[in-house]
Every structure is written in C-alpha cells, then in structure tokens.
C-alpha cells in the first residue's frame, strides 16, 4: 500500500506542475462567472438553468483534463524509460497502474471541487441561494469521469494517446447509449450487470428537482467501485503482458 500511495503522490505532484491543470481550472472559473449572463426564463427557473449549465461545464472541463492526463502518463513514462525506475523498486505492475489512476483521480477531485465552490459562490452572489445540491452533482461527475479516466489508463497501457482518447470517449458514448441501443427498459429496471453510465447522470434531480437521496448515492458509489475494480484488473493484465 505504501508503494501505491507514494506513486499516487508523485502523480499528483507532477499533475500540479503541468500547465494543463491550471489552464482548465481558470477556464472553468471564467465560464462559471459567465453563467449569470445566460438568458433568464422566469422566476424560479433561472437558478435551475444555472445549476444545469454549471453541471454541464463541470463535466466538460473535467473530461478534458482527465483525458489530457490519463492518455499520456504511461506512454510517456514507457517512452522515456522512467517507468523502469519505478517498477525496478519492488513495485508490481498492477500497483503502478492503479497508483497512476489513483493520483489522477485525486487531481480530478480537486478540480471538480474547485469548480463546484466557484459555482456555489457565483450562484449565491447572483440568486441569493446556496445551491448545496451542486455537491451531489459534483460527486456524480467525479465518479463518472473517474471511470472514464480508468478506461483511458487501460487503453494507454498498450496504445498511444490518440487511440486511448478515442477509446475512452467511445466508452463514454456507449455507456450512456447502451440501454437505448438495446431497447432495454428504463434505468430503474435495468439489471445491475448491464454497463450503464446513466446512473451517474443526476442533472434533472439536482437542477430541477430535490436532489438525490442517500440510497441513490450509495448505489452510485457501489457502481463506481465495481467499474473501477473491473477496469483496473483489465488494465493491469494488459500492462503485465506488455514487453517493456
């Protein structure tokens, strides 16, 4: 476990040094400040539109940052042979892969939290309402992009940056369209073993409803853990079989 934490901490430190993180954070903050300039649709609707747009921007900014980090980390370390400095120190390959994802997942969480705080501040300053439900959406966004990031890491264990990014985006698209493509019933009736990222889509209850309950949040957490376990096992197997 100490090996995993040490590598994850190194990934976090490296990500902080990379300009892409700060560019995305500043970009997200600017967009959050511009949200109040959006057209108003009437009393009680404008703040809902604000929440919906804030969640969408949070997702877009997080996805860009996640892919920028995830698809390049392992290929670059292999190309520069710096990966040998890690795995030669009694670190197993699965530990290296999981720690790499874990470090980037922490960075992603910090970015999502920063954007959420910015949205809460702007929302309160504009509408006089503390939109605590945005924290529920930020958790869902963090979990979903964390899964997509894990898929990007999995592809990057064998493929280059472009292929990994396309693979991760294709996974995200299929994950949201899988149920409709197969003509399956609504979300509540979908079997647990069906790959479905819609469980992380909480825009409607957060933006226009009363938010999500603890039971739904618990189910979302279980789904996230199951996805990460499955994808990390596949990623570790791919990296273990790679000839370095």
mmCIF file of C-alpha atoms in Angstrom:
data_model
loop_
_atom_site.group_PDB
_atom_site.id
_atom_site.type_symbol
_atom_site.label_atom_id
_atom_site.label_comp_id
_atom_site.label_asym_id
_atom_site.label_seq_id
_atom_site.Cartn_x
_atom_site.Cartn_y
_atom_site.Cartn_z
ATOM 1 C CA UNK A 1 0.000 0.000 0.000
ATOM 2 C CA UNK A 2 2.879 2.363 0.726
ATOM 3 C CA UNK A 3 4.116 1.876 -2.832
ATOM 4 C CA UNK A 4 0.706 2.789 -4.227
ATOM 5 C CA UNK A 5 0.433 5.913 -2.092
ATOM 6 C CA UNK A 6 3.980 7.025 -2.929
ATOM 7 C CA UNK A 7 3.400 6.680 -6.685
ATOM 8 C CA UNK A 8 -0.004 8.365 -6.438
ATOM 9 C CA UNK A 9 1.549 11.288 -4.561
ATOM 10 C CA UNK A 10 4.189 11.615 -7.294
ATOM 11 C CA UNK A 11 1.449 11.661 -9.936
ATOM 12 C CA UNK A 12 -0.377 14.418 -8.044
ATOM 13 C CA UNK A 13 2.806 16.480 -7.745
ATOM 14 C CA UNK A 14 3.538 16.026 -11.443
ATOM 15 C CA UNK A 15 -0.003 16.976 -12.438
ATOM 16 C CA UNK A 16 0.200 20.181 -10.395
ATOM 17 C CA UNK A 17 3.330 21.150 -12.281
ATOM 18 C CA UNK A 18 1.637 20.604 -15.650
ATOM 19 C CA UNK A 19 0.074 23.747 -17.068
ATOM 20 C CA UNK A 20 -2.950 21.907 -18.435
ATOM 21 C CA UNK A 21 -4.409 21.590 -14.934
ATOM 22 C CA UNK A 22 -4.308 25.306 -14.227
ATOM 23 C CA UNK A 23 -5.496 26.211 -17.707
ATOM 24 C CA UNK A 24 -8.592 24.077 -17.259
ATOM 25 C CA UNK A 25 -9.240 25.370 -13.734
ATOM 26 C CA UNK A 26 -9.004 29.005 -14.863
ATOM 27 C CA UNK A 27 -11.132 28.228 -17.904
ATOM 28 C CA UNK A 28 -13.783 26.620 -15.746
ATOM 29 C CA UNK A 29 -13.787 29.544 -13.317
ATOM 30 C CA UNK A 30 -14.236 32.023 -16.165
ATOM 31 C CA UNK A 31 -17.132 30.010 -17.543
ATOM 32 C CA UNK A 32 -18.727 29.841 -14.111
ATOM 33 C CA UNK A 33 -18.510 33.617 -13.829
ATOM 34 C CA UNK A 34 -20.187 33.944 -17.243
ATOM 35 C CA UNK A 35 -23.142 31.720 -16.342
ATOM 36 C CA UNK A 36 -25.255 34.530 -14.840
ATOM 37 C CA UNK A 37 -25.147 36.249 -18.235
ATOM 38 C CA UNK A 38 -27.260 33.451 -19.692
ATOM 39 C CA UNK A 39 -30.859 34.319 -20.644
ATOM 40 C CA UNK A 40 -33.410 34.142 -17.824
ATOM 41 C CA UNK A 41 -36.540 32.049 -18.322
ATOM 42 C CA UNK A 42 -38.533 33.406 -15.406
ATOM 43 C CA UNK A 43 -38.642 33.401 -11.620
ATOM 44 C CA UNK A 44 -37.603 30.060 -10.163
ATOM 45 C CA UNK A 45 -36.333 28.778 -13.497
ATOM 46 C CA UNK A 46 -33.205 30.867 -13.907
ATOM 47 C CA UNK A 47 -31.410 29.283 -10.938
ATOM 48 C CA UNK A 48 -32.325 25.815 -12.248
ATOM 49 C CA UNK A 49 -30.820 26.727 -15.613
ATOM 50 C CA UNK A 50 -27.752 27.975 -13.767
ATOM 51 C CA UNK A 51 -27.361 24.612 -11.995
ATOM 52 C CA UNK A 52 -27.852 22.674 -15.227
ATOM 53 C CA UNK A 53 -25.267 24.725 -17.127
ATOM 54 C CA UNK A 54 -22.831 24.601 -14.190
ATOM 55 C CA UNK A 55 -23.023 20.786 -14.108
ATOM 56 C CA UNK A 56 -22.528 20.551 -17.877
ATOM 57 C CA UNK A 57 -19.488 22.842 -17.760
ATOM 58 C CA UNK A 58 -18.106 20.956 -14.790
ATOM 59 C CA UNK A 59 -18.398 17.703 -16.722
ATOM 60 C CA UNK A 60 -16.828 19.111 -19.896
ATOM 61 C CA UNK A 61 -13.887 20.709 -18.076
ATOM 62 C CA UNK A 62 -13.291 17.581 -16.004
ATOM 63 C CA UNK A 63 -13.408 15.300 -19.028
ATOM 64 C CA UNK A 64 -10.889 17.392 -20.969
ATOM 65 C CA UNK A 65 -8.499 17.462 -18.047
ATOM 66 C CA UNK A 66 -8.922 13.756 -17.294
ATOM 67 C CA UNK A 67 -8.168 12.686 -20.848
ATOM 68 C CA UNK A 68 -5.218 15.081 -21.106
ATOM 69 C CA UNK A 69 -3.676 13.478 -18.037
ATOM 70 C CA UNK A 70 -4.699 9.845 -18.474
ATOM 71 C CA UNK A 71 -3.784 9.133 -22.088
ATOM 72 C CA UNK A 72 -0.236 10.488 -21.877
ATOM 73 C CA UNK A 73 1.117 9.465 -18.481
ATOM 74 C CA UNK A 74 2.006 5.793 -19.020
ATOM 75 C CA UNK A 75 3.019 6.028 -22.722
ATOM 76 C CA UNK A 76 5.420 8.886 -21.931
ATOM 77 C CA UNK A 77 6.954 7.084 -18.974
ATOM 78 C CA UNK A 78 7.461 3.984 -21.097
ATOM 79 C CA UNK A 79 8.918 6.006 -23.959
ATOM 80 C CA UNK A 80 11.290 7.877 -21.653
ATOM 81 C CA UNK A 81 12.033 4.639 -19.798
ATOM 82 C CA UNK A 82 11.390 6.384 -16.486
ATOM 83 C CA UNK A 83 8.921 3.600 -15.706
ATOM 84 C CA UNK A 84 11.882 1.307 -15.071
ATOM 85 C CA UNK A 85 12.919 3.475 -12.125
ATOM 86 C CA UNK A 86 9.563 2.674 -10.557
ATOM 87 C CA UNK A 87 8.931 -0.993 -11.304
ATOM 88 C CA UNK A 88 12.532 -1.918 -10.505
ATOM 89 C CA UNK A 89 11.951 -0.907 -6.865
ATOM 90 C CA UNK A 90 9.873 -3.870 -5.761
ATOM 91 C CA UNK A 91 6.758 -2.313 -7.246
ATOM 92 C CA UNK A 92 4.423 -4.643 -9.084
ATOM 93 C CA UNK A 93 2.965 -3.550 -12.365
ATOM 94 C CA UNK A 94 -0.612 -3.597 -11.092
ATOM 95 C CA UNK A 95 0.440 -1.297 -8.262
ATOM 96 C CA UNK A 96 1.959 1.112 -10.759
ATOM 97 C CA UNK A 97 -1.174 1.125 -12.940
ATOM 98 C CA UNK A 98 -3.598 1.531 -10.034
ATOM 99 C CA UNK A 99 -1.479 4.201 -8.337
ATOM 100 C CA UNK A 100 -1.252 6.147 -11.585
ATOM 101 C CA UNK A 101 -5.040 6.200 -11.871
ATOM 102 C CA UNK A 102 -5.460 6.966 -8.148
ATOM 103 C CA UNK A 103 -3.186 10.007 -8.310
ATOM 104 C CA UNK A 104 -5.006 11.400 -11.329
ATOM 105 C CA UNK A 105 -8.363 10.677 -9.683
ATOM 106 C CA UNK A 106 -7.314 12.802 -6.700
ATOM 107 C CA UNK A 107 -6.284 15.645 -9.018
ATOM 108 C CA UNK A 108 -9.626 15.348 -10.788
ATOM 109 C CA UNK A 109 -11.437 15.540 -7.458
ATOM 110 C CA UNK A 110 -9.619 18.749 -6.514
ATOM 111 C CA UNK A 111 -10.530 20.300 -9.851
ATOM 112 C CA UNK A 112 -14.202 19.307 -9.593
ATOM 113 C CA UNK A 113 -14.372 20.605 -6.020
ATOM 114 C CA UNK A 114 -12.781 23.923 -7.047
ATOM 115 C CA UNK A 115 -15.286 24.352 -9.854
ATOM 116 C CA UNK A 116 -18.160 23.450 -7.523
ATOM 117 C CA UNK A 117 -17.064 26.023 -4.960
ATOM 118 C CA UNK A 118 -16.806 28.648 -7.716
ATOM 119 C CA UNK A 119 -20.313 27.752 -8.897
ATOM 120 C CA UNK A 120 -21.703 27.938 -5.346
ATOM 121 C CA UNK A 121 -20.158 31.366 -4.808
ATOM 122 C CA UNK A 122 -21.392 32.722 -8.142
ATOM 123 C CA UNK A 123 -24.833 31.166 -7.630
ATOM 124 C CA UNK A 124 -25.213 32.694 -4.159
ATOM 125 C CA UNK A 125 -23.987 36.090 -5.324
ATOM 126 C CA UNK A 126 -26.433 36.042 -8.247
ATOM 127 C CA UNK A 127 -29.567 34.393 -6.850
ATOM 128 C CA UNK A 128 -29.074 34.661 -3.080
ATOM 129 C CA UNK A 129 -29.417 30.890 -2.739
ATOM 130 C CA UNK A 130 -26.801 28.416 -1.559
ATOM 131 C CA UNK A 131 -27.141 25.581 -4.075
ATOM 132 C CA UNK A 132 -25.872 22.734 -1.924
ATOM 133 C CA UNK A 133 -27.317 20.195 -4.386
ATOM 134 C CA UNK A 134 -24.421 21.009 -6.717
ATOM 135 C CA UNK A 135 -22.239 18.986 -4.335
ATOM 136 C CA UNK A 136 -24.316 15.919 -5.218
ATOM 137 C CA UNK A 137 -23.747 16.592 -8.904
ATOM 138 C CA UNK A 138 -20.018 17.105 -8.364
ATOM 139 C CA UNK A 139 -19.812 13.679 -6.707
ATOM 140 C CA UNK A 140 -21.579 12.077 -9.675
ATOM 141 C CA UNK A 141 -19.335 13.915 -12.160
ATOM 142 C CA UNK A 142 -16.235 12.904 -10.201
ATOM 143 C CA UNK A 143 -17.267 9.251 -10.181
ATOM 144 C CA UNK A 144 -18.237 9.079 -13.851
ATOM 145 C CA UNK A 145 -15.133 10.827 -15.148
ATOM 146 C CA UNK A 146 -13.082 8.680 -12.776
ATOM 147 C CA UNK A 147 -14.440 5.603 -14.558
ATOM 148 C CA UNK A 148 -13.766 7.111 -17.994
ATOM 149 C CA UNK A 149 -10.272 8.048 -16.818
ATOM 150 C CA UNK A 150 -9.682 4.439 -15.734
ATOM 151 C CA UNK A 151 -10.681 3.262 -19.216
ATOM 152 C CA UNK A 152 -8.258 5.779 -20.744
ATOM 153 C CA UNK A 153 -5.491 4.447 -18.479
ATOM 154 C CA UNK A 154 -6.393 0.898 -19.517
ATOM 155 C CA UNK A 155 -6.028 1.716 -23.212
ATOM 156 C CA UNK A 156 -2.819 3.666 -22.583
ATOM 157 C CA UNK A 157 -1.226 0.504 -21.173
ATOM 158 C CA UNK A 158 -0.997 -0.805 -24.729
ATOM 159 C CA UNK A 159 -1.842 2.042 -27.121
ATOM 160 C CA UNK A 160 -0.846 5.633 -27.860
ATOM 161 C CA UNK A 161 -2.526 8.836 -26.709
ATOM 162 C CA UNK A 162 -4.888 9.300 -29.656
ATOM 163 C CA UNK A 163 -6.152 5.719 -29.622
ATOM 164 C CA UNK A 164 -6.598 5.838 -25.862
ATOM 165 C CA UNK A 165 -8.581 9.087 -26.024
ATOM 166 C CA UNK A 166 -10.833 7.753 -28.785
ATOM 167 C CA UNK A 167 -11.359 4.510 -26.885
ATOM 168 C CA UNK A 168 -12.295 6.339 -23.685
ATOM 169 C CA UNK A 169 -14.701 8.676 -25.476
ATOM 170 C CA UNK A 170 -16.288 5.723 -27.291
ATOM 171 C CA UNK A 171 -16.746 4.002 -23.933
ATOM 172 C CA UNK A 172 -18.432 7.125 -22.540
ATOM 173 C CA UNK A 173 -20.759 7.320 -25.532
ATOM 174 C CA UNK A 174 -21.692 3.643 -25.404
ATOM 175 C CA UNK A 175 -22.056 3.800 -21.612
ATOM 176 C CA UNK A 176 -24.782 6.413 -21.980
ATOM 177 C CA UNK A 177 -26.428 4.965 -25.075
ATOM 178 C CA UNK A 178 -26.160 1.236 -24.301
ATOM 179 C CA UNK A 179 -29.610 0.926 -22.799
ATOM 180 C CA UNK A 180 -31.366 2.797 -25.590
ATOM 181 C CA UNK A 181 -29.372 0.998 -28.279
ATOM 182 C CA UNK A 182 -30.613 -2.348 -26.994
ATOM 183 C CA UNK A 183 -34.122 -1.066 -26.422
ATOM 184 C CA UNK A 184 -33.976 -2.003 -22.744
ATOM 185 C CA UNK A 185 -36.413 -0.667 -20.114
ATOM 186 C CA UNK A 186 -35.918 2.491 -18.070
ATOM 187 C CA UNK A 187 -32.969 2.943 -15.707
ATOM 188 C CA UNK A 188 -34.768 1.655 -12.620
ATOM 189 C CA UNK A 189 -35.478 -1.667 -14.313
ATOM 190 C CA UNK A 190 -32.082 -2.199 -15.887
ATOM 191 C CA UNK A 191 -30.203 -5.214 -14.460
ATOM 192 C CA UNK A 192 -27.105 -4.312 -12.452
ATOM 193 C CA UNK A 193 -24.775 -6.176 -14.809
ATOM 194 C CA UNK A 194 -25.693 -4.011 -17.791
ATOM 195 C CA UNK A 195 -22.948 -1.399 -18.428
ATOM 196 C CA UNK A 196 -24.749 1.869 -17.942
ATOM 197 C CA UNK A 197 -23.172 5.231 -17.126
ATOM 198 C CA UNK A 198 -26.588 6.869 -16.873
ATOM 199 C CA UNK A 199 -26.556 6.029 -13.173
ATOM 200 C CA UNK A 200 -24.174 8.987 -12.794
ATOM 201 C CA UNK A 201 -26.455 11.361 -14.680
ATOM 202 C CA UNK A 202 -28.146 13.395 -11.922
ATOM 203 C CA UNK A 203 -28.729 16.633 -13.835
ATOM 204 C CA UNK A 204 -32.528 16.503 -13.666
ATOM 205 C CA UNK A 205 -32.910 15.798 -9.914
ATOM 206 C CA UNK A 206 -30.157 18.253 -8.977
ATOM 207 C CA UNK A 207 -31.024 21.081 -11.383
ATOM 208 C CA UNK A 208 -34.819 20.783 -11.457
ATOM 209 C CA UNK A 209 -35.751 18.534 -8.539
ATOM 210 C CA UNK A 210 -34.980 17.941 -4.874
ATOM 211 C CA UNK A 211 -31.626 16.223 -5.437
ATOM 212 C CA UNK A 212 -30.692 12.585 -4.863
ATOM 213 C CA UNK A 213 -31.131 10.550 -1.692
ATOM 214 C CA UNK A 214 -28.593 8.601 0.335
ATOM 215 C CA UNK A 215 -29.791 5.319 -1.153
ATOM 216 C CA UNK A 216 -29.168 6.514 -4.684
ATOM 217 C CA UNK A 217 -25.762 7.924 -3.694
ATOM 218 C CA UNK A 218 -24.855 4.568 -2.115
ATOM 219 C CA UNK A 219 -25.883 2.709 -5.271
ATOM 220 C CA UNK A 220 -23.868 5.123 -7.355
ATOM 221 C CA UNK A 221 -20.833 4.517 -5.121
ATOM 222 C CA UNK A 222 -21.157 0.734 -5.433
ATOM 223 C CA UNK A 223 -21.409 1.048 -9.214
ATOM 224 C CA UNK A 224 -18.304 3.235 -9.276
ATOM 225 C CA UNK A 225 -16.265 0.785 -7.182
ATOM 226 C CA UNK A 226 -17.366 -2.144 -9.363
ATOM 227 C CA UNK A 227 -16.425 -0.308 -12.562
ATOM 228 C CA UNK A 228 -13.005 0.690 -11.199
ATOM 229 C CA UNK A 229 -12.250 -2.826 -9.975
ATOM 230 C CA UNK A 230 -13.174 -4.336 -13.340
ATOM 231 C CA UNK A 231 -11.290 -1.812 -15.461
ATOM 232 C CA UNK A 232 -8.186 -1.825 -13.248
ATOM 233 C CA UNK A 233 -7.983 -5.619 -13.430
ATOM 234 C CA UNK A 234 -8.104 -5.403 -17.230
ATOM 235 C CA UNK A 235 -5.555 -2.557 -17.281
ATOM 236 C CA UNK A 236 -3.168 -4.435 -15.003
ATOM 237 C CA UNK A 237 -3.437 -7.544 -17.198
ATOM 238 C CA UNK A 238 -2.664 -5.505 -20.320
ATOM 239 C CA UNK A 239 0.330 -3.801 -18.711
ATOM 240 C CA UNK A 240 1.603 -7.048 -17.197
ATOM 241 C CA UNK A 241 1.708 -8.630 -20.653
ATOM 242 C CA UNK A 242 3.469 -5.680 -22.241
ATOM 243 C CA UNK A 243 7.062 -6.169 -23.301
ATOM 244 C CA UNK A 244 8.939 -3.206 -21.877
#
